[in-house]
Each structure stands twice: as structure tokens, then as C-alpha cells.
XYZ file of C-alpha atoms in Angstrom:
663
model
C -59.712 -56.627 44.114
C -55.966 -57.086 44.180
C -53.975 -54.137 45.496
C -50.581 -53.131 44.021
C -47.876 -51.626 46.231
C -46.426 -48.400 44.726
C -43.578 -46.509 46.289
C -44.471 -42.918 46.967
C -42.777 -40.385 44.645
C -40.269 -38.334 46.596
C -39.933 -34.701 45.579
C -36.813 -32.668 46.207
C -36.905 -30.597 49.335
C -36.796 -26.822 49.128
C -33.014 -26.680 49.537
C -32.349 -29.091 46.673
C -34.966 -27.401 44.484
C -33.063 -24.139 44.852
C -29.749 -25.868 44.031
C -31.233 -27.484 40.906
C -32.764 -24.156 39.850
C -29.417 -22.393 40.301
C -27.750 -25.074 38.162
C -30.387 -24.507 35.479
C -29.788 -20.745 35.496
C -25.989 -21.182 35.430
C -26.248 -23.525 32.467
C -28.624 -21.130 30.689
C -26.262 -18.169 31.153
C -23.202 -20.236 30.164
C -24.975 -21.469 27.010
C -26.039 -17.929 26.055
C -22.477 -16.682 26.652
C -21.112 -19.466 24.457
C -23.619 -18.777 21.672
C -22.696 -15.081 21.813
C -18.974 -15.899 21.630
C -19.548 -18.209 18.669
C -21.394 -15.409 16.876
C -18.291 -13.202 17.238
C -16.244 -15.614 15.138
C -17.711 -14.163 11.975
C -16.588 -15.998 8.856
C -14.763 -18.828 10.668
C -16.106 -22.308 9.888
C -19.709 -21.175 9.483
C -21.076 -24.714 9.126
C -19.198 -25.948 12.182
C -20.331 -22.904 14.173
C -23.962 -23.575 13.215
C -23.692 -27.250 14.188
C -21.984 -26.331 17.455
C -24.713 -23.817 18.272
C -27.389 -26.473 17.684
C -25.498 -28.955 19.886
C -25.247 -26.406 22.724
C -28.984 -25.706 22.543
C -29.791 -29.443 22.527
C -27.493 -30.107 25.491
C -29.104 -27.228 27.387
C -32.576 -28.691 26.766
C -31.433 -32.165 27.865
C -29.857 -30.834 31.053
C -32.935 -28.710 31.760
C -35.183 -31.758 31.381
C -32.960 -33.821 33.655
C -32.930 -31.107 36.313
C -36.712 -30.798 36.107
C -37.240 -34.571 36.429
C -34.810 -34.765 39.340
C -36.762 -32.055 41.089
C -39.997 -34.080 40.654
C -38.483 -37.491 41.392
C -35.627 -36.743 43.702
C -32.753 -39.168 44.037
C -29.851 -37.914 46.079
C -27.081 -39.782 44.246
C -28.434 -38.943 40.800
C -28.942 -35.287 41.720
C -25.387 -34.920 43.019
C -23.963 -36.412 39.820
C -26.206 -34.221 37.654
C -25.250 -31.050 39.565
C -21.530 -31.844 39.213
C -21.872 -32.575 35.468
C -23.928 -29.417 34.916
C -21.422 -27.205 36.757
C -18.407 -28.749 34.998
C -20.071 -28.404 31.605
C -21.129 -24.816 32.319
C -17.630 -24.015 33.578
C -16.147 -25.398 30.356
C -18.530 -23.245 28.300
C -17.589 -20.152 30.301
C -13.842 -20.916 29.983
C -14.017 -21.342 26.202
C -16.305 -18.323 25.805
C -14.046 -16.158 27.960
C -10.981 -17.015 25.880
C -12.836 -16.386 22.623
C -14.141 -13.079 23.977
C -10.694 -12.083 25.216
C -9.097 -12.933 21.872
C -11.735 -10.970 19.970
C -11.195 -7.970 22.275
C -7.450 -8.059 21.587
C -8.034 -8.293 17.841
C -10.601 -5.485 18.005
C -8.026 -3.229 19.678
C -5.767 -3.713 16.658
C -8.550 -2.920 14.246
C -8.955 0.812 14.073
C -11.690 2.680 12.234
C -10.095 5.933 13.318
C -6.673 7.531 13.695
C -5.649 9.558 16.726
C -3.566 12.614 15.885
C -1.634 14.480 18.536
C -0.209 18.003 18.389
C 1.979 19.730 20.994
C 3.238 23.199 21.765
C 7.017 22.869 22.047
C 9.541 25.252 23.603
C 13.300 25.224 24.131
C 14.441 23.498 27.291
C 15.484 26.754 28.979
C 12.086 28.379 28.419
C 10.442 29.602 31.624
C 7.014 28.488 30.387
C 5.724 25.363 32.139
C 2.205 25.106 30.718
C -0.093 26.789 28.213
C -1.179 29.426 30.735
C 2.370 30.801 30.694
C 2.039 31.757 27.024
C 1.180 35.444 26.866
C 2.141 37.526 23.832
C 5.023 35.369 22.630
C 5.423 34.206 19.043
C 4.220 30.703 18.080
C 5.281 28.902 14.901
C 2.581 27.159 12.811
C 2.895 24.912 9.767
C 1.324 26.641 6.770
C -0.392 23.520 5.442
C -4.179 23.414 5.776
C -4.248 19.657 5.075
C -2.044 18.742 8.035
C -4.049 17.493 11.021
C -1.346 17.704 13.701
C 0.549 20.588 12.102
C -2.345 22.917 11.273
C -5.901 21.779 12.089
C -5.402 20.783 15.733
C -3.170 23.843 16.388
C -5.953 26.078 15.021
C -8.317 24.581 17.598
C -5.755 25.244 20.341
C -5.324 28.818 19.114
C -9.092 29.448 19.238
C -9.598 27.725 22.596
C -6.847 29.791 24.216
C -7.645 33.002 22.341
C -4.136 33.514 20.993
C -3.825 36.664 18.897
C -3.260 36.588 15.141
C -0.068 38.617 15.496
C 1.395 35.881 17.726
C 1.192 33.272 14.990
C 4.092 32.947 12.548
C 3.520 30.585 9.623
C 6.279 28.450 8.110
C 6.423 26.415 4.921
C 7.643 23.253 6.636
C 8.474 21.813 10.048
C 12.241 22.133 9.611
C 12.006 25.852 8.911
C 9.790 26.276 11.998
C 12.115 24.280 14.271
C 15.124 26.272 13.050
C 13.245 29.470 13.901
C 12.660 28.111 17.420
C 16.351 27.249 17.801
C 17.322 30.704 16.525
C 14.838 32.223 19.013
C 12.916 34.011 16.289
C 9.829 32.428 17.870
C 9.190 31.272 21.428
C 7.059 28.188 20.741
C 6.161 25.949 17.824
C 3.323 23.517 17.042
C 4.713 20.059 16.268
C 3.420 16.455 16.169
C 3.740 15.088 19.720
C 6.301 12.461 18.671
C 8.426 15.102 16.943
C 11.653 13.675 18.337
C 11.030 10.417 16.443
C 10.311 12.279 13.211
C 13.157 14.797 13.183
C 16.072 13.381 15.174
C 17.661 12.035 11.971
C 17.877 15.540 10.470
C 21.283 17.210 10.727
C 21.321 19.563 13.690
C 18.324 17.996 15.414
C 19.953 14.803 16.714
C 19.392 15.922 20.334
C 16.039 17.606 19.783
C 14.391 15.639 22.590
C 16.965 16.834 25.139
C 16.990 20.412 23.817
C 13.222 20.998 23.865
C 10.181 20.339 26.037
C 6.417 19.984 25.557
C 4.243 22.713 27.083
C 0.810 21.477 26.037
C -0.709 18.569 24.069
C -4.068 18.039 22.377
C -5.312 14.799 20.775
C -8.000 14.344 18.168
C -9.535 11.158 16.799
C -10.366 11.187 13.079
C -12.483 8.500 11.439
C -10.812 6.532 8.655
C -12.486 6.039 5.296
C -12.099 2.272 5.011
C -14.277 0.834 2.259
C -12.757 -2.662 2.538
C -15.037 -4.585 4.881
C -15.599 -7.934 3.208
C -14.009 -11.280 3.969
C -10.500 -11.628 2.568
C -10.652 -14.183 -0.221
C -9.002 -12.296 -3.080
C -5.357 -11.233 -3.550
C -4.524 -8.110 -1.536
C -1.769 -5.626 -0.780
C -0.526 -4.799 2.696
C 1.815 -2.015 3.814
C 3.852 -2.809 6.915
C 5.119 0.320 8.706
C 7.548 0.332 11.632
C 6.870 2.744 14.492
C 9.847 3.846 16.557
C 8.203 4.951 19.806
C 9.630 5.225 23.345
C 6.472 3.586 24.748
C 4.909 0.193 24.031
C 1.465 1.498 23.084
C 1.088 2.428 19.436
C -1.725 4.884 20.086
C -0.824 8.502 19.303
C 2.508 7.302 17.892
C 4.023 8.967 14.865
C 6.352 6.809 12.804
C 9.592 7.638 11.080
C 9.333 5.479 7.981
C 12.535 3.547 8.732
C 10.832 0.176 8.200
C 8.556 -0.024 5.164
C 7.489 -3.249 3.472
C 4.926 -3.507 0.697
C 3.493 -7.016 0.579
C 1.181 -8.680 -1.915
C -0.438 -12.016 -1.056
C -2.539 -14.378 -3.123
C -4.694 -16.632 -0.867
C -5.378 -19.033 -3.723
C -1.780 -19.709 -4.736
C -0.235 -18.940 -1.315
C 2.311 -16.793 -3.107
C 3.681 -13.546 -1.682
C 5.923 -10.723 -2.812
C 7.736 -8.561 -0.285
C 9.367 -5.279 -1.237
C 11.417 -3.462 1.380
C 11.505 0.259 0.598
C 14.757 2.007 1.609
C 14.068 4.966 3.919
C 16.147 7.303 1.700
C 14.329 6.452 -1.540
C 13.935 9.636 -3.593
C 10.282 9.654 -4.657
C 7.437 12.165 -5.160
C 5.871 12.874 -1.747
C 2.096 12.980 -2.153
C 1.430 15.694 0.438
C 4.318 18.020 -0.506
C 3.652 20.995 -2.762
C 4.060 19.988 -6.419
C 4.572 16.439 -5.072
C 8.170 17.454 -4.525
C 10.574 14.506 -4.546
C 12.223 13.743 -1.247
C 13.281 10.934 1.054
C 10.287 8.647 1.480
C 10.820 8.668 5.233
C 9.800 12.347 5.225
C 6.289 11.361 4.085
C 5.850 10.087 7.644
C 5.933 13.697 8.873
C 2.365 13.964 7.599
C 1.103 10.590 8.835
C 0.168 7.206 7.426
C -2.217 8.585 4.765
C 0.606 10.584 3.198
C 2.886 7.544 3.271
C 0.255 5.306 1.677
C -0.543 7.825 -1.079
C 3.181 8.356 -1.710
C 3.840 4.629 -2.206
C 0.726 4.249 -4.338
C 1.949 7.213 -6.375
C 5.359 5.906 -7.390
C 4.318 2.235 -7.752
C 0.816 2.561 -9.184
C -0.246 -0.252 -6.817
C -3.397 0.322 -4.750
C -2.754 -0.453 -1.060
C -5.706 -2.308 0.490
C -4.553 -2.515 4.097
C -1.851 -1.273 6.408
C -0.317 -2.512 9.640
C 1.643 -0.190 11.912
C 3.923 -2.096 14.293
C 5.696 -0.605 17.280
C 9.326 -1.729 17.565
C 9.039 -2.191 21.333
C 6.064 -4.460 20.712
C 8.208 -6.553 18.365
C 10.583 -7.211 21.263
C 7.754 -8.473 23.479
C 6.185 -10.491 20.658
C 9.410 -12.352 19.882
C 10.013 -13.014 23.583
C 6.423 -14.288 23.966
C 7.089 -16.733 21.111
C 10.194 -17.979 22.903
C 12.526 -16.353 20.392
C 12.823 -16.743 16.609
C 15.256 -18.821 14.568
C 17.404 -16.753 12.194
C 20.635 -17.343 10.280
C 22.460 -14.119 11.216
C 24.486 -12.811 8.290
C 27.320 -11.188 10.257
C 28.326 -10.361 13.818
C 27.236 -6.891 14.909
C 26.431 -4.610 17.813
C 23.444 -2.274 18.015
C 21.613 -0.044 20.475
C 18.639 -1.542 22.328
C 14.933 -0.776 21.867
C 15.360 2.354 24.027
C 18.193 3.494 21.729
C 20.758 3.148 24.517
C 24.358 1.944 24.308
C 26.852 1.091 27.063
C 25.563 -1.692 29.280
C 22.458 -1.867 27.083
C 24.348 -2.574 23.843
C 22.971 -5.614 22.000
C 25.593 -8.042 20.634
C 24.667 -10.744 18.092
C 27.083 -13.292 16.620
C 27.056 -14.599 13.064
C 25.322 -17.924 12.352
C 22.090 -19.861 12.920
C 20.601 -19.199 16.336
C 17.476 -18.335 18.290
C 17.250 -14.571 18.749
C 15.614 -12.839 21.702
C 13.286 -9.897 21.166
C 16.045 -7.306 21.610
C 18.370 -9.236 19.294
C 15.686 -9.663 16.600
C 14.933 -5.932 16.685
C 18.634 -5.057 16.580
C 19.092 -7.361 13.551
C 16.139 -5.650 11.836
C 17.582 -2.205 12.554
C 21.289 -2.563 11.897
C 22.629 -0.824 8.795
C 25.741 0.970 10.136
C 29.185 0.032 11.376
C 29.800 1.157 14.962
C 33.601 1.204 15.429
C 33.234 3.772 18.221
C 30.779 1.539 20.090
C 32.245 -1.963 19.760
C 35.416 -3.744 18.618
C 36.375 -4.871 15.103
C 34.857 -8.365 15.437
C 31.393 -6.748 15.558
C 31.988 -4.531 12.509
C 32.360 -6.978 9.626
C 30.031 -7.714 6.713
C 28.287 -5.517 4.152
C 25.760 -3.148 5.711
C 23.279 -0.796 4.095
C 19.580 -0.091 3.759
C 19.037 -3.082 1.474
C 20.752 -5.505 3.819
C 18.595 -4.154 6.619
C 15.464 -4.611 4.509
C 16.482 -8.216 3.829
C 16.975 -8.805 7.560
C 13.562 -7.345 8.329
C 12.001 -9.813 5.911
C 13.916 -12.670 7.560
C 12.607 -11.697 10.995
C 9.016 -11.419 9.714
C 9.242 -14.894 8.187
C 10.808 -16.257 11.376
C 7.971 -14.809 13.475
C 5.334 -16.362 11.187
C 7.199 -19.667 11.241
C 7.200 -19.726 15.044
C 3.609 -18.510 15.346
C 2.216 -21.428 13.342
C 3.316 -23.828 16.099
C 1.381 -22.123 18.908
C -0.741 -24.687 20.746
C -1.090 -23.199 24.234
C -4.162 -21.035 24.878
C -2.231 -19.002 27.454
C 0.596 -18.311 24.990
C -1.911 -17.334 22.314
C -3.597 -14.899 24.715
C -0.231 -13.427 25.731
C 0.713 -12.903 22.095
C -2.632 -11.354 21.208
C -2.375 -9.034 24.203
C 1.094 -7.940 23.099
C 0.018 -7.400 19.499
C -3.102 -5.463 20.482
C -0.996 -2.822 22.237
C 1.709 -2.636 19.615
C -0.124 -3.028 16.332
C -2.738 -0.998 14.482
C -4.497 -1.805 11.225
C -7.354 -0.561 9.087
C -8.636 -4.130 8.717
C -11.952 -4.836 10.400
C -12.158 -7.535 13.072
C -14.021 -9.855 10.705
C -11.317 -9.353 8.044
C -8.588 -10.272 10.515
C -10.590 -13.360 11.540
C -10.930 -14.339 7.890
C -7.183 -15.087 7.901
C -8.242 -18.243 9.741
C -9.043 -19.929 6.428
C -5.651 -18.958 5.011
C -3.892 -20.129 8.176
C -5.779 -23.428 8.135
C -4.820 -23.994 4.513
C -1.155 -23.314 5.318
C -1.175 -25.625 8.350
C -2.831 -28.437 6.403
C -0.171 -28.207 3.704
C 2.775 -27.621 6.010
C 2.726 -30.893 7.957
C 5.499 -29.532 10.158
C 7.463 -28.089 7.240
C 9.134 -24.719 7.224
C 6.811 -21.889 6.229
C 9.159 -20.947 3.375
C 8.430 -24.326 1.780
C 4.674 -23.659 1.761
C 4.419 -19.961 0.918
C 6.140 -18.917 -2.293
C 7.997 -15.663 -1.703
C 9.325 -13.646 -4.624
C 12.416 -11.660 -3.768
C 12.164 -8.029 -4.834
C 14.941 -5.458 -4.883
C 14.664 -1.753 -5.631
C 17.750 -0.826 -7.643
C 19.064 2.713 -7.754
C 22.066 4.919 -7.098
C 23.321 7.285 -4.397
C 22.983 11.039 -4.748
C 23.365 14.016 -2.447
C 20.599 16.471 -3.344
C 20.039 19.959 -1.967
C 16.554 19.814 -0.481
C 14.818 22.904 -1.786
C 12.014 23.729 -4.203
C 12.635 27.185 -5.643
C 9.119 27.281 -7.105
C 7.250 26.821 -3.801
C 10.042 28.084 -1.566
C 9.930 24.905 0.536
C 12.553 22.436 1.673
C 14.983 21.846 4.515
C 17.748 23.734 2.624
C 20.146 20.919 3.464
C 22.212 18.704 1.217
C 20.721 15.278 1.982
C 21.717 11.757 1.014
C 19.100 10.163 -1.253
C 18.716 6.844 -3.006
C 17.404 7.522 -6.515
C 15.386 4.568 -7.818
C 15.701 3.285 -11.375
C 12.311 3.447 -13.080
C 13.088 0.159 -14.816
C 13.542 -1.556 -11.458
C 10.250 -0.116 -10.212
C 8.502 -1.310 -13.384
C 9.846 -4.867 -13.034
C 8.784 -5.055 -9.384
C 5.324 -3.606 -10.082
C 4.804 -6.158 -12.854
C 5.652 -9.009 -10.448
C 3.234 -7.605 -7.886
C 0.449 -7.220 -10.418
C 0.949 -10.798 -11.575
C 0.636 -12.013 -7.988
C -2.503 -9.889 -7.535
C -4.002 -11.396 -10.677
C -4.076 -8.026 -12.433
C -1.590 -8.997 -15.154
C -1.045 -12.236 -17.054
C 2.523 -13.523 -16.655
C 4.674 -13.797 -19.760
C 5.551 -17.350 -20.701
C 9.262 -18.221 -20.789
C 9.808 -20.290 -23.934
C 13.511 -20.948 -23.450
C 15.288 -22.084 -20.329
C 18.872 -23.288 -19.971
C 20.734 -24.687 -17.004
C 23.924 -26.468 -16.056
C 23.749 -29.492 -13.757
C 27.178 -28.595 -12.404
C 26.026 -25.184 -11.228
C 23.620 -24.417 -8.414
C 20.403 -22.751 -9.504
C 20.309 -19.162 -8.359
C 16.893 -17.622 -7.816
C 16.264 -14.479 -9.810
C 15.884 -11.341 -7.698
C 13.270 -9.192 -9.392
C 14.302 -5.553 -9.765
C 17.982 -6.188 -9.207
C 20.143 -5.629 -12.227
C 21.686 -3.090 -14.554
C 19.396 -0.366 -15.815
C 20.789 1.991 -18.452
C 19.078 5.121 -17.241
C 20.615 8.559 -17.076
C 21.170 10.156 -13.696
C 18.879 12.952 -12.549
C 20.155 16.432 -13.384
C 21.252 18.635 -10.500
C 22.180 22.300 -10.704
C 25.985 22.615 -10.954
C 28.157 25.084 -9.086
C 28.920 27.681 -11.779
C 31.075 29.955 -9.603
C 34.440 30.444 -11.302
C 33.117 29.307 -14.699
C 32.456 31.399 -17.775
C 28.987 32.884 -18.241
C 28.445 30.743 -21.333
C 28.556 27.569 -19.225
C 25.526 28.618 -17.178
C 23.794 30.077 -20.239
C 24.185 26.844 -22.200
C 23.037 24.785 -19.221
C 19.897 26.883 -18.867
C 19.163 26.684 -22.584
C 19.590 22.896 -22.642
C 17.324 22.371 -19.649
C 14.644 24.984 -20.266
C 15.647 27.192 -17.328
C 15.669 30.985 -17.510
C 19.075 32.450 -16.633
C 19.094 36.035 -15.405
C 22.421 37.820 -15.586
C 23.661 40.546 -13.248
C 26.937 42.258 -14.210
C 29.416 43.912 -11.864
C 32.809 45.525 -12.183
C 35.889 43.768 -10.842
C 39.560 44.452 -10.509
C 42.533 42.378 -11.552
C 42.356 38.664 -10.865
C 39.031 38.265 -12.676
C 38.090 38.095 -16.343
C 35.089 39.455 -18.202
C 32.256 36.922 -18.222
C 33.447 35.084 -15.107
C 30.632 33.938 -12.781
C 31.227 35.025 -9.181
C 27.913 33.918 -7.612
C 24.597 32.260 -8.351
C 21.233 32.726 -6.634
C 20.152 29.079 -6.622
C 22.209 26.613 -4.566
C 24.101 23.954 -6.448
C 22.890 20.388 -5.989
C 19.212 21.283 -6.488
C 16.999 19.024 -8.553
C 16.400 21.222 -11.609
C 12.793 19.986 -11.828
C 12.072 22.492 -9.083
C 13.841 25.448 -10.669
C 12.304 27.758 -13.281
C 14.984 30.447 -13.258
C 18.060 31.633 -11.416
C 20.411 34.590 -11.454
C 24.148 34.560 -12.003
C 26.418 37.474 -11.125
C 29.184 37.849 -13.714
C 32.114 40.192 -14.223
C 31.081 42.791 -16.807
C 34.234 44.897 -16.806
C 37.706 45.001 -15.283
C 38.795 48.132 -13.394
C 42.339 49.248 -12.687
C 41.760 48.981 -8.933
C 41.275 45.487 -7.445
C 37.742 45.183 -6.087
C 37.106 42.748 -3.241
C 34.087 40.519 -3.617
C 31.296 41.249 -1.178
C 27.994 39.592 -0.475
C 26.252 42.898 -1.166
C 27.094 42.539 -4.846
C 25.317 39.208 -5.143
C 21.759 39.308 -6.434
C 19.714 36.857 -4.410
C 16.379 38.548 -4.931
C 13.546 36.759 -6.710
C 13.071 37.855 -10.296
C 10.263 37.240 -12.706
C 11.012 34.065 -14.658
C 12.004 34.644 -18.247
C 12.583 32.413 -21.230
C 15.829 30.436 -21.373
C 18.856 32.524 -22.335
C 20.069 31.576 -25.787
C 23.742 30.619 -25.860
C 24.663 32.679 -28.905
C 23.372 35.928 -27.444
C 25.396 38.094 -25.066
C 24.632 40.754 -22.523
C 26.043 44.244 -22.496
C 28.387 45.157 -19.646
C 29.211 48.548 -18.196
C 31.310 49.668 -15.300
C 28.440 49.829 -12.862
C 26.481 46.883 -11.532
C 23.415 46.153 -13.679
C 20.795 43.487 -14.262
C 20.590 42.108 -17.767
C 18.276 39.392 -19.022
C 18.360 38.178 -22.607
C 15.771 35.918 -24.201
């Protein structure tokens, strides 16, 4: 019988067996980590993710088989190569998985299914109290609004936890009234939102509120949001962008002042967007004020994002699907992380920095096309005033107002998006996501944010290096209106700051035109076909700005100052506007005439929508002896409302002061 010579099979020694087993385990863990990371990318390229998952499993099985065979039939050179390949491949899986996981974590931090409210006990700076234990029997001001989380609900918890007595608590109709009481030392402490300085520093008399007060105690509470929008974003949607002016980078626990408000609609199918900047002084019904009292829209921020959202929904009739709150200090870091943004600056200006400091911190930006740093981009988005006392004439040219500022904010947003689409570095992407996660909060779920991938991919495929403005159609919207100083007070509810405030009264026609454009973009309304169109080849085409134009609407009616006028003037005004006019008569000496109005109970400049009745004090008779006017003779007491005083009727006068109401 012929014998065949076979080489003996050489098995791996114990040391190599352990090495090969470790490689197998490392590859198994790396593959599982990668599969887990792929599963987190919910809604992104589902087919590709499925194929990739299958490939990873197949590669794991192949490597496992190779490692097993090498353990049975050991070859040193082959084993070394296999170990190196396995470790490199596993390392690559871990690297990719780690970056996916890190990105998802950053996005998840932005996505909030709850809102953190924060309430503080505030005292004047010279108060001897240092913490809550120093509060004994002193008076504490409380907002009398059971719907307010940081003005009423959290304070109630603090009151119960610290066993404050009922007689210590003084309730006020609004924050301004409560803060004034603190300043006047009628109370010793007051419950306010923790970021009260951001909310109230723009109110006359409270410009230095941060320096004049101090926080004694703070309590936070997390409240779950009712977000019913959880599906993938494929349909047209609305988004409210809200600027948060906070001294810290983190947006958590940050109140916002409503200075930067943009309502955006976007249609993923047509890639068309509308952006409406809402002036901070817009005079609109505030959803969470009694009787939905009209006021500056920025004051809706006193009661949080829900109040702001409901207020905007109220005067536009547009349902807001999502919101994004962005911290201004985060904007600075975001722009810097992008390497700056390219903007054509409208005029040269100076502005305070992100810490609201001047002097050596003053930000100067020249007119013209340039790449702006984070501080410059924020300053451009903020500027709406001339600052002749801060910088020379060359920095104080150009038209400046709330609308110009809104236009600049839109420019900066577009510039950021334009720069972001060119990100190719993983490290830069991670840096940007980290910055955004700290400075941005939204009610979108993580999967909804990830679903923007499809929109972004569509934009990138169509852009081919083009400017974003050439790919995304953006309708320019402009809220038209007029300026008005209005005395902030509601005589019916007894609430208001009792200050004459500048307001921007919106034309309803402008609102209607803008809302129609938004509804068309959202697919809720069919656009009207234009059958005629004319143009001149010698003239440049000028894009229509929706909402900007002449609207023949009458101005809102404010209560006049009747002092010095004849009684009939006030009587006729009340009759014409359905307001009851109560008449109080007094005697006067020479220098007056019978029927002359010498005082009125309601302040002039009030919006008459919030006035049912008022009292005028008129001269009923003239005495031989001159009688000086005194405040005691004015009737400022509340009276039962009566029907409007008819102009043809008169009231009887006698020598003594008397009240007389005619219907």
C-alpha cells in the first residue's frame, strides 16, 4: 500500500487562541454598537440603513469564521494580518458609531418634551435678608394669576414648604404693579420669574432692575409639554423662532423677552418658505391677559412660550406646529464655529456686545459685503437704534427701526443656513451640534429633527454649489401698521402697567394679506391666478413685498384729555362710543365757566375698548370768591356703569359738589 505524506495540522497555541477570541469579542461588540447607532437614525435612508445592517452582520460572520479557522489551522502571518484587519475594522465601526451617538445626544438635548420653569424670591439690594430663612413676618408680593407657573403655582409651593402665613402674602394684578410695590417698600419681597431682569429691564423705571435687586431663593419645576406632533416631517409646517436674551449660554431655565420673533412656514415639496418678522412692539391681543387685553407682543413673554404661541396664533389664525428658542449667546458661538457668515451689511453701526456691554466691548461693523464674526452677526441682528452717545457720526447713518432689524435677522438666518450646507468636517459638525444643543430648545422630537435629512438632501442635490437663496423660494412679508402711544391700563379688570407705552398698531389688511400667503404655502388655500401682468424691459423687476402697502383703515380710538373742554365734548364722545359718562359737579370761582371739565377719572390715551364708563368733574356754578382747584374735589372712585349719556340732555348744577348721572 502506498503511503501519502500529510503535514500535521498546527493549532494556535493558548496565547494566540486568547488573542483571536478577544478580536472576535471586540468585533462582536463593535458590530452591535454600530447596529444600535444605525437604529437611532430613525427615518433616514431606511433602505440604505437596512442594507448596511445586513452588510455589517455578514462581515461579522465572515470575520468570525476566519478567526475560527485560523485558530484550528494556525498560520502566524495570516493570523497577524487578520488580527490587524479585524481591529482596524472594529475601530472604524466604533468611531462611526461614537460620532452618530454623540450627534444624536446633542440633537436629543435640543428636543424637549418638557419645559423648566423657575421662580425666585426677590428683594431690594439693600435688604438684610440673605436667604429664605431670613424671611420672618415680612410681606411678600404674589402675582394674582392662577394660570402662571412661575408667578403663582411655583410660589404657592414655596409658600407651603416654608409655612409662610396668609397675612404675609399680598396679591397683585400684574408683575409691574408688584415690582413697583417692592420699590416703594410696601412689600419686602416679591415672587418673580428667575430671569426677571431680561423680562422687565425695558420697562421705564426698571432699566437697572438687576443692579437694584437681588435673588433670595429660587425653585425650579419641570412641566411636561403636550406635543401631539410626533410623525416624520413630510408635510408643510409652521415654525416659531424665538430669541432668548440670557446672560448665560445654556438655554435651560431661560425666560425670553420677545425681542426676536419670526414666524416661518415651509413647504418641503416646493422648497418654498415665508418668513414674517414680528416687531416687538406690535399691539395685539395677549392670550393670557384678562379679556385678552391688547398690549406689546413682547409682554406675552412674561408668561412663557405657551402664551407667546397662543398670542401669535390668536392674531394670525395660523396654527403653530413647532417652536425653536435660540439663545443669543449661542448664536455668537454658532457663527464662530461656522467660521463666520457672509452678509451684505446695510449701514455702518455700533452696538453693545452679547453681554450688553459698551466701552472696550463695543461692536463696530462697517457697511458692505463681508464675513461677520459671531459678535458682529448678533449685533447686526439686534441693532435698531442710533447711538450718538456711544460712537461717532460715521456709525450712526442709515434708516433704523424694528422692521430693519427684522430684515437683518432674516439675513443672518439665511447666511447661517447657507454656510451650514457646506459643512464637510465631522469635527466641525460635532462642534456645531454641541453649541446648538446648549443654546437651542424645540418641541420637535429627535426623529422629527432627523427627518430634516431628506429636506437637506433634496436641497443639496439641487444646489450644486449655488446660493441657498437660489434653491429655496422665500416670500418677503412685512407687517404694516402705525405708531401710537397708548396708556397701558384696562379699567374693566384694573390691570396694566399704568404707563404710556409706544406701540405699533398693525393694519388688519396687512395681517390678512400675510396670512393668505402663509396659508397658500401651507397648502391650506388655493392661490388666486393673476390673469394680467405688465412689465417694462427698461425697468428692473421689483419683487412684491406681501403686507407692505397702503391700507385705508381708521386709527384705533383712544380716550382724549377732556380737561379744559366743555362737558358736551365728553358727553358726545361717550354717546358716540357707547361709554357711560358720569358727571360730578362742583362750584368754582372766577376764571372758570359753567360746564367746563376740570378733571376726569380715566387717564387719557387709554384704548376705549377697555373702558365701560368714566367720571368727569365739571363746573356746575360760579361763586363770587375764586376757588382753587384741589385734588380732593376730583372724583376718582369707581361708580356703577350706566348707559351712555345722551348729548341733548343736561345735568342740574347747584352750589355744592354733587354727583349727577343722566341716561
